[in-house]
Amino acid sequence: MFFERHEGGERAVLVHLEGQDTEAREDPQEFQELANSAGADTVAFINVPRHRPTAKFLIGSGKVEELRDLVKAEQIDLVIFNHILTPSQERNLERVFECRVLDRTGLILDIFAQRARTHEGKLQVELAQLDHLSTRLVRGWTHLERQKGGIGLRGPGETQLETDRRLLRVRIGQIKQKLERVRSQREQARRGRKRADIPSVSLVGYTNAGKSTLFNAVTQSEVYAADQLFATLDPTLRRLELDDLGPIVLADTVGFIRHLPHKLVEAFRATLEESSNSDLLLHVIDSHEPDRQEQIEQVLAVLTEIGADELPILEVYNKLDLLEGVEPQIQRDDAGRPQRVWLSARDGRGLDLLEQAVAELLGNDLFVGTLCLPQKLGRLRAQFFALGVVQTEAHDEQGASLLAVRVPRVELNRLISREGWQPSEFLEQHTLQ
């Protein structure tokens, strides 16, 4: 029901309010991109310079009449507002325009519905849509608001509106149960990766910053990537081998946007938890975007909402190919730790620097040095080789193996302790990195 979409674009008028409140102000260009992503055929873009929205229509009555005439003259199918409409405002406007009216939340929900591919993604979108719809049922069935008596009209004792609300509650409850099972499965997978000591890294960032293109470039995958908002909706995980670190799990996640509807954040919590449980976040930033600082702040706000604001973050400034005079580089903080990486996912410049920075940030607990293993510990030597952590091998005068290794300290302690020894007894020389 919620995923049937008209094949062609709908003729639409876009309405944008210019207000004084900088916190609530929306970006008109982003609004146009959202409408294009939804498949709308934009006939007109109307700027409304109104500083005090009205309770009945959001905009003034004069502008409403002007829009009504435009809708009739151009045979408009849809009027989209770049703002949040109350249910009553939406109904009042539809009554005047005699066509569908959509607000910013409904527009984003529609895009999400088109992008959902997996069963989980569709469930999450339907939950958000039902939550949104539940506030818009009032007076939706005024002709049946009172049950009539008489033959064939005796009802179960509840109005059509009450019936719809009850059915919505039942369906919402069913979806939440299914998503809870998904969350449980994801948590089990995460615990398995923790036991295997495999770090997880998540790509986060503003929508259309190039996360999926970067994901494909790094993992040699073919995740859908396009120059449009919310091209990626369903999370994708890939195992990746990094030099000097070993395996990691890289996750591509849904993009964030200014004033992301709270219902979407709630519905996609199971997906977003993939980010909040990561060992490292790669915050992908469109370096060519003039409003990139605003976008950075919006992403940090959503990370705070999902409880991921305390995680280590590496900023990845993407789309270097659109800038002149800027070379791929790693920028470090005062302690020498990687803070930013400048690269181009499209042409591959700087990808090696990204892998180097990730390895450095996740390699804090690495042992890098030489182990001296006597001949009687041949089995332990074989285990280090099996892990693929031995860089070079030499032998001393007594025939002991001198293994130059780069291995997680947890794994080193586990292997050596299993033999009943202490790690310090095998150290020939070592450095920490």
Coordinates of C-alpha atoms in Angstrom, one line a residue:
M1 CA 0.0 0.0 0.0
F2 CA 2.7 2.5 1.0
F3 CA 5.1 1.6 -1.8
E4 CA 3.0 2.0 -4.9
R5 CA 4.3 5.1 -6.8
H6 CA 3.1 6.8 -10.0
E7 CA 5.4 5.9 -12.9
G8 CA 5.7 9.4 -14.2
G9 CA 6.6 12.7 -12.5
E10 CA 3.8 14.7 -10.9
R11 CA 3.4 18.3 -11.8
A12 CA 4.3 20.2 -8.6
V13 CA 4.6 23.7 -7.2
L14 CA 7.3 24.2 -4.6
V15 CA 6.6 26.7 -1.8
H16 CA 9.5 28.1 0.3
L17 CA 9.1 30.5 3.2
E18 CA 11.8 33.1 3.8
G19 CA 11.8 33.7 7.6
Q20 CA 14.0 35.5 10.1
D21 CA 14.5 32.4 12.3
T22 CA 17.9 31.1 11.2
E23 CA 17.4 27.9 13.2
A24 CA 14.3 26.9 11.3
R25 CA 15.3 28.2 7.9
E26 CA 15.6 25.7 5.1
D27 CA 17.8 25.7 2.1
P28 CA 15.8 26.4 -1.1
Q29 CA 18.4 24.6 -3.3
E30 CA 18.3 21.5 -1.1
F31 CA 14.4 21.7 -1.3
Q32 CA 14.6 21.6 -5.1
E33 CA 17.0 18.6 -5.0
L34 CA 14.6 16.8 -2.6
A35 CA 11.7 17.4 -5.0
N36 CA 13.8 16.1 -8.0
S37 CA 14.8 13.0 -6.0
A38 CA 11.2 12.3 -5.4
G39 CA 10.5 12.5 -9.1
A40 CA 8.5 15.7 -9.1
D41 CA 8.1 17.7 -12.3
T42 CA 8.6 21.2 -10.9
V43 CA 6.4 23.8 -12.6
A44 CA 7.0 26.7 -10.3
F45 CA 9.1 27.6 -7.3
I46 CA 7.4 30.2 -5.1
N47 CA 9.3 32.2 -2.5
V48 CA 7.0 33.5 0.3
P49 CA 8.6 36.4 2.2
R50 CA 6.5 36.0 5.3
H51 CA 8.0 36.3 8.8
R52 CA 5.0 35.3 10.8
P53 CA 3.4 32.0 9.7
T54 CA -0.4 31.9 10.1
A55 CA -2.2 29.1 12.0
K56 CA -4.7 28.3 9.3
F57 CA -2.6 28.1 6.1
L58 CA 1.0 28.8 7.3
I59 CA 1.1 31.4 4.6
G60 CA -1.2 34.5 4.1
S61 CA -4.6 34.3 2.6
G62 CA -3.5 36.5 -0.4
K63 CA -0.7 34.1 -1.3
V64 CA -3.1 31.1 -0.8
E65 CA -5.5 32.6 -3.5
E66 CA -2.5 33.3 -5.8
L67 CA -1.4 29.7 -5.4
R68 CA -5.0 28.4 -6.0
D69 CA -5.2 30.3 -9.3
L70 CA -1.7 28.9 -10.3
V71 CA -2.8 25.3 -9.4
K72 CA -5.9 25.5 -11.6
A73 CA -4.2 27.3 -14.5
E74 CA -1.3 24.8 -14.7
Q75 CA -3.3 21.7 -13.7
I76 CA -1.0 21.1 -10.8
D77 CA -1.1 17.6 -9.1
L78 CA 0.9 18.5 -6.0
V79 CA 1.9 21.4 -3.8
I80 CA 5.0 20.8 -1.7
F81 CA 6.0 23.0 1.3
N82 CA 9.6 23.2 2.4
H83 CA 8.4 23.3 6.0
I84 CA 6.4 21.2 8.5
L85 CA 2.7 21.6 8.2
T86 CA 0.2 20.8 11.0
P87 CA -2.5 18.3 10.0
S88 CA -5.1 21.1 10.0
Q89 CA -3.0 23.3 7.8
E90 CA -2.5 20.5 5.4
R91 CA -6.3 19.8 5.2
N92 CA -7.1 23.5 4.9
L93 CA -4.7 23.9 2.0
E94 CA -6.0 20.8 0.2
R95 CA -9.5 22.0 0.5
V96 CA -8.6 25.3 -1.2
F97 CA -6.2 24.0 -3.8
E98 CA -8.3 20.8 -4.5
C99 CA -5.1 18.8 -5.0
R100 CA -2.6 17.0 -2.7
V101 CA -0.5 19.0 -0.3
L102 CA 2.8 17.7 1.1
D103 CA 5.1 19.1 3.7
R104 CA 8.9 18.5 4.1
T105 CA 8.5 15.5 6.3
G106 CA 6.1 13.8 3.9
L107 CA 8.4 14.6 1.0
I108 CA 11.4 12.9 2.7
L109 CA 9.2 9.9 3.7
D110 CA 8.2 9.5 0.0
I111 CA 11.9 9.5 -1.1
F112 CA 12.7 7.0 1.6
A113 CA 9.8 4.8 0.4
Q114 CA 11.2 4.8 -3.1
R115 CA 14.7 4.0 -2.0
A116 CA 13.9 1.1 0.4
R117 CA 15.1 -2.1 -1.1
T118 CA 15.4 -4.6 1.7
H119 CA 12.6 -6.0 3.8
E120 CA 14.0 -4.2 6.9
G121 CA 14.2 -0.9 5.0
K122 CA 10.6 -1.1 3.9
L123 CA 9.5 -1.9 7.4
Q124 CA 11.3 1.1 8.8
V125 CA 9.8 3.4 6.2
E126 CA 6.3 2.0 6.7
L127 CA 6.7 2.6 10.5
A128 CA 7.6 6.2 9.9
Q129 CA 4.8 6.7 7.4
L130 CA 2.2 5.2 9.8
D131 CA 3.4 7.4 12.6
H132 CA 3.1 10.4 10.3
L133 CA -0.3 9.3 9.0
S134 CA -1.7 8.7 12.5
T135 CA -1.7 12.4 13.2
R136 CA -3.6 13.2 10.0
L137 CA -6.6 10.9 10.5
V138 CA -8.6 13.6 12.3
R139 CA -11.7 14.5 10.2
G140 CA -10.5 12.2 7.5
W141 CA -13.8 10.3 7.7
T142 CA -16.3 13.0 8.8
H143 CA -19.0 11.3 6.8
L144 CA -18.8 8.3 9.1
E145 CA -17.9 10.1 12.3
R146 CA -21.2 9.0 13.9
Q147 CA -22.5 5.5 13.4
K148 CA -26.0 5.5 11.9
G149 CA -28.8 3.2 12.9
G150 CA -31.1 1.2 10.7
I151 CA -30.9 -1.9 8.5
G152 CA -27.4 -2.5 7.1
L153 CA -25.9 0.4 9.1
R154 CA -25.6 -1.1 12.5
G155 CA -21.9 -1.0 13.3
P156 CA -19.6 -2.5 16.0
G157 CA -20.0 0.5 18.2
E158 CA -16.9 2.4 17.0
T159 CA -16.6 5.2 14.4
Q160 CA -14.6 4.7 11.2
L161 CA -12.0 7.0 12.6
E162 CA -11.6 4.9 15.7
T163 CA -11.4 1.8 13.6
D164 CA -8.6 3.3 11.5
R165 CA -6.7 4.4 14.5
R166 CA -7.0 0.9 16.1
L167 CA -5.8 -0.8 12.9
L168 CA -2.9 1.7 12.7
R169 CA -1.9 0.9 16.3
V170 CA -2.0 -2.9 15.6
R171 CA 0.1 -2.5 12.4
I172 CA 2.6 -0.2 14.2
G173 CA 2.9 -2.7 17.0
Q174 CA 3.6 -5.5 14.5
I175 CA 6.3 -3.6 12.7
K176 CA 8.0 -2.6 16.0
Q177 CA 8.1 -6.2 17.0
K178 CA 9.7 -7.2 13.7
L179 CA 12.2 -4.4 13.9
E180 CA 13.1 -5.4 17.5
R181 CA 14.0 -8.8 16.1
V182 CA 16.2 -7.1 13.5
R183 CA 17.9 -5.1 16.2
S184 CA 18.5 -8.3 18.2
Q185 CA 20.1 -9.9 15.2
R186 CA 22.3 -6.9 14.5
E187 CA 23.4 -6.9 18.2
Q188 CA 24.3 -10.6 17.9
A189 CA 26.4 -9.9 14.8
R190 CA 28.1 -7.0 16.6
R191 CA 29.0 -9.2 19.6
G192 CA 30.4 -11.8 17.2
R193 CA 32.7 -9.2 15.6
K194 CA 33.7 -8.0 19.1
R195 CA 34.7 -11.5 20.1
A196 CA 36.7 -11.9 16.9
D197 CA 38.3 -8.5 17.7
I198 CA 37.4 -7.1 14.3
P199 CA 37.0 -3.3 14.5
S200 CA 33.9 -1.7 12.9
V201 CA 34.0 1.5 11.0
S202 CA 30.9 3.4 9.8
L203 CA 30.6 6.0 7.1
V204 CA 28.4 8.9 8.2
G205 CA 27.7 12.3 6.7
Y206 CA 25.2 14.6 5.0
T207 CA 23.2 13.1 2.2
N208 CA 25.0 13.2 -1.2
A209 CA 28.4 13.8 0.4
G210 CA 29.8 10.8 -1.6
K211 CA 29.7 8.0 1.1
S212 CA 28.6 5.3 -1.3
T213 CA 31.1 6.3 -3.9
L214 CA 33.8 6.2 -1.3
F215 CA 32.5 2.9 0.0
N216 CA 32.7 1.3 -3.5
A217 CA 36.2 2.7 -4.1
V218 CA 37.6 1.3 -0.8
T219 CA 35.9 -2.1 -0.8
Q220 CA 35.7 -2.7 -4.6
S221 CA 31.9 -3.1 -4.2
E222 CA 29.0 -2.0 -6.4
V223 CA 26.7 -0.3 -4.0
Y224 CA 24.2 2.0 -5.7
A225 CA 25.6 5.5 -5.9
A226 CA 24.0 8.5 -7.6
D227 CA 24.2 12.3 -7.5
Q228 CA 20.9 12.6 -5.6
L229 CA 19.7 12.9 -2.1
F230 CA 19.2 9.7 -0.1
A231 CA 20.6 7.4 -2.9
T232 CA 21.5 5.0 -0.1
L233 CA 18.9 3.9 2.4
D234 CA 19.7 0.3 3.4
P235 CA 23.0 -0.2 5.3
T236 CA 25.7 -2.3 3.6
L237 CA 28.6 -4.0 5.4
R238 CA 31.8 -5.3 3.9
R239 CA 34.9 -6.9 5.4
L240 CA 38.1 -5.0 4.4
E241 CA 41.7 -5.9 4.9
L242 CA 44.0 -3.0 5.8
D243 CA 47.8 -3.2 5.8
D244 CA 49.4 -3.0 9.2
L245 CA 46.0 -3.6 10.9
G246 CA 44.2 -6.6 9.5
P247 CA 40.4 -7.1 8.9
I248 CA 37.8 -4.4 9.7
V249 CA 34.1 -4.2 8.9
L250 CA 33.1 -1.0 7.0
A251 CA 29.4 0.1 7.0
D252 CA 27.8 2.4 4.5
T253 CA 24.8 4.1 6.2
V254 CA 21.9 6.4 5.3
G255 CA 22.7 10.1 4.9
F256 CA 21.6 12.8 7.3
I257 CA 19.9 16.0 6.3
R258 CA 19.0 19.3 7.9
H259 CA 16.1 18.9 10.3
L260 CA 15.8 15.2 9.7
P261 CA 12.3 14.2 10.9
H262 CA 12.4 12.7 14.3
K263 CA 10.0 9.9 13.2
L264 CA 12.7 8.8 10.7
V265 CA 15.4 8.8 13.4
E266 CA 13.2 6.7 15.6
A267 CA 12.2 4.3 12.8
F268 CA 15.8 3.9 11.6
R269 CA 17.2 3.4 15.0
A270 CA 18.1 -0.2 14.3
T271 CA 20.1 0.9 11.3
L272 CA 21.6 4.0 12.9
E273 CA 22.8 1.8 15.8
E274 CA 25.3 0.4 13.4
S275 CA 27.0 3.8 13.6
S276 CA 26.5 4.3 17.3
N277 CA 28.3 0.9 18.1
S278 CA 31.3 1.5 15.8
D279 CA 34.9 1.8 16.9
L280 CA 35.4 4.7 14.5
L281 CA 33.2 7.0 12.5
L282 CA 34.3 8.4 9.1
H283 CA 32.5 11.7 8.7
V284 CA 32.3 12.2 4.9
I285 CA 32.1 15.8 4.0
D286 CA 31.5 17.4 0.6
S287 CA 34.5 19.7 0.4
H288 CA 33.0 21.5 -2.6
E289 CA 29.8 22.4 -0.8
P290 CA 29.6 26.2 0.2
D291 CA 27.4 25.4 3.2
R292 CA 29.6 22.5 4.4
Q293 CA 30.0 23.9 7.9
E294 CA 26.2 23.9 8.4
Q295 CA 26.0 20.3 7.1
I296 CA 28.8 19.3 9.5
E297 CA 26.8 20.7 12.4
Q298 CA 23.6 18.9 11.3
V299 CA 25.4 15.6 11.1
L300 CA 26.9 16.1 14.6
A301 CA 23.4 16.9 15.9
V302 CA 22.0 13.6 14.6
L303 CA 25.0 11.7 16.0
T304 CA 24.2 13.3 19.4
E305 CA 20.5 12.2 19.0
I306 CA 21.5 8.5 18.4
G307 CA 24.2 8.5 21.1
A308 CA 27.2 8.4 18.8
D309 CA 28.7 11.8 19.6
E310 CA 31.4 10.5 21.9
L311 CA 32.9 8.1 19.4
P312 CA 36.2 8.8 17.7
I313 CA 35.6 10.7 14.4
L314 CA 37.9 11.0 11.4
E315 CA 36.7 13.8 9.0
V316 CA 37.0 12.8 5.3
Y317 CA 36.8 15.8 3.0
N318 CA 35.6 14.2 -0.3
K319 CA 35.2 15.5 -3.9
L320 CA 38.7 16.9 -4.1
D321 CA 38.5 16.6 -7.8
L322 CA 36.1 19.6 -7.8
L323 CA 38.7 21.8 -6.0
E324 CA 41.7 23.5 -7.5
G325 CA 45.1 23.6 -5.8
V326 CA 44.3 21.2 -3.0
E327 CA 46.3 18.0 -2.9
P328 CA 45.4 14.7 -1.0
Q329 CA 46.7 15.0 2.5
I330 CA 46.3 13.9 6.2
Q331 CA 45.9 16.8 8.7
R332 CA 46.8 15.9 12.3
D333 CA 46.0 17.3 15.7
D334 CA 48.6 18.6 18.2
A335 CA 49.2 15.0 19.4
G336 CA 50.0 13.9 15.9
R337 CA 46.8 11.8 15.5
P338 CA 45.0 11.9 12.1
Q339 CA 42.1 14.4 12.2
R340 CA 41.2 15.0 8.6
V341 CA 41.9 13.3 5.3
W342 CA 41.4 15.1 2.0
L343 CA 40.7 12.8 -1.0
S344 CA 38.6 12.1 -4.1
A345 CA 36.5 9.0 -4.1
R346 CA 35.7 9.5 -7.7
D347 CA 39.3 9.3 -9.1
G348 CA 40.9 7.4 -6.2
R349 CA 43.4 10.1 -5.1
G350 CA 44.0 9.9 -1.4
L351 CA 42.4 6.5 -0.7
D352 CA 45.8 5.2 0.5
L353 CA 46.0 8.1 3.0
L354 CA 42.5 7.2 4.3
E355 CA 43.6 3.6 4.9
Q356 CA 46.7 4.8 6.6
A357 CA 44.8 7.1 8.9
V358 CA 42.2 4.5 9.8
A359 CA 45.0 2.0 10.6
E360 CA 46.7 4.6 12.9
L361 CA 43.5 5.4 14.8
L362 CA 42.4 1.8 15.3
G363 CA 46.0 0.6 15.9
N364 CA 46.4 2.1 19.4
D365 CA 46.4 -1.3 21.0
L366 CA 48.8 -2.8 18.4
F367 CA 52.1 -4.5 19.4
V368 CA 54.7 -3.6 16.9
G369 CA 58.1 -5.2 17.5
T370 CA 60.2 -8.4 17.6
L371 CA 59.3 -11.6 19.5
C372 CA 62.0 -14.2 20.4
L373 CA 60.5 -17.7 20.4
P374 CA 62.6 -20.7 21.3
Q375 CA 62.5 -23.8 19.1
K376 CA 60.2 -25.7 21.5
L377 CA 57.4 -23.1 20.8
G378 CA 57.1 -24.1 17.2
R379 CA 53.3 -24.4 17.6
L380 CA 53.1 -20.7 18.8
R381 CA 55.3 -19.6 15.9
A382 CA 52.9 -21.3 13.5
Q383 CA 49.9 -19.6 15.1
F384 CA 51.5 -16.1 14.5
F385 CA 52.1 -17.1 10.8
A386 CA 48.5 -18.4 10.6
L387 CA 47.2 -15.0 11.8
G388 CA 49.2 -13.2 9.0
V389 CA 50.9 -10.8 11.5
V390 CA 54.5 -11.8 10.9
Q391 CA 56.4 -9.3 8.7
T392 CA 59.8 -10.9 8.7
E393 CA 61.6 -13.8 10.4
A394 CA 65.2 -14.3 11.4
H395 CA 67.1 -16.6 13.8
D396 CA 69.6 -16.0 16.6
E397 CA 72.7 -18.1 17.4
Q398 CA 70.6 -20.5 19.6
G399 CA 68.2 -21.2 16.7
A400 CA 65.3 -19.2 18.3
S401 CA 62.9 -17.5 15.9
L402 CA 63.0 -13.7 15.8
L403 CA 59.6 -12.7 14.5
A404 CA 58.9 -9.1 13.6
V405 CA 55.2 -8.8 14.1
R406 CA 52.4 -6.3 14.1
V407 CA 49.5 -7.7 16.1
P408 CA 46.7 -6.5 18.3
R409 CA 47.9 -6.6 21.9
V410 CA 44.8 -8.5 23.0
E411 CA 45.6 -11.3 20.5
L412 CA 49.3 -11.3 21.5
N413 CA 48.4 -11.8 25.2
R414 CA 45.8 -14.5 24.4
L415 CA 48.2 -16.6 22.3
I416 CA 51.2 -16.4 24.7
S417 CA 49.1 -16.8 27.9
R418 CA 47.6 -20.0 26.4
E419 CA 51.1 -21.5 26.5
G420 CA 51.5 -20.5 30.2
W421 CA 54.0 -17.7 29.6
Q422 CA 54.0 -13.9 30.0
P423 CA 54.4 -11.7 26.9
S424 CA 57.4 -9.9 28.4
E425 CA 59.4 -13.1 28.4
F426 CA 59.4 -13.1 24.6
L427 CA 60.1 -9.5 23.8
E428 CA 63.4 -9.0 22.0
Q429 CA 62.6 -5.3 21.3
H430 CA 59.4 -3.5 20.7
T431 CA 57.8 -0.1 19.9
L432 CA 54.3 1.0 20.4
Q433 CA 52.4 2.8 17.6

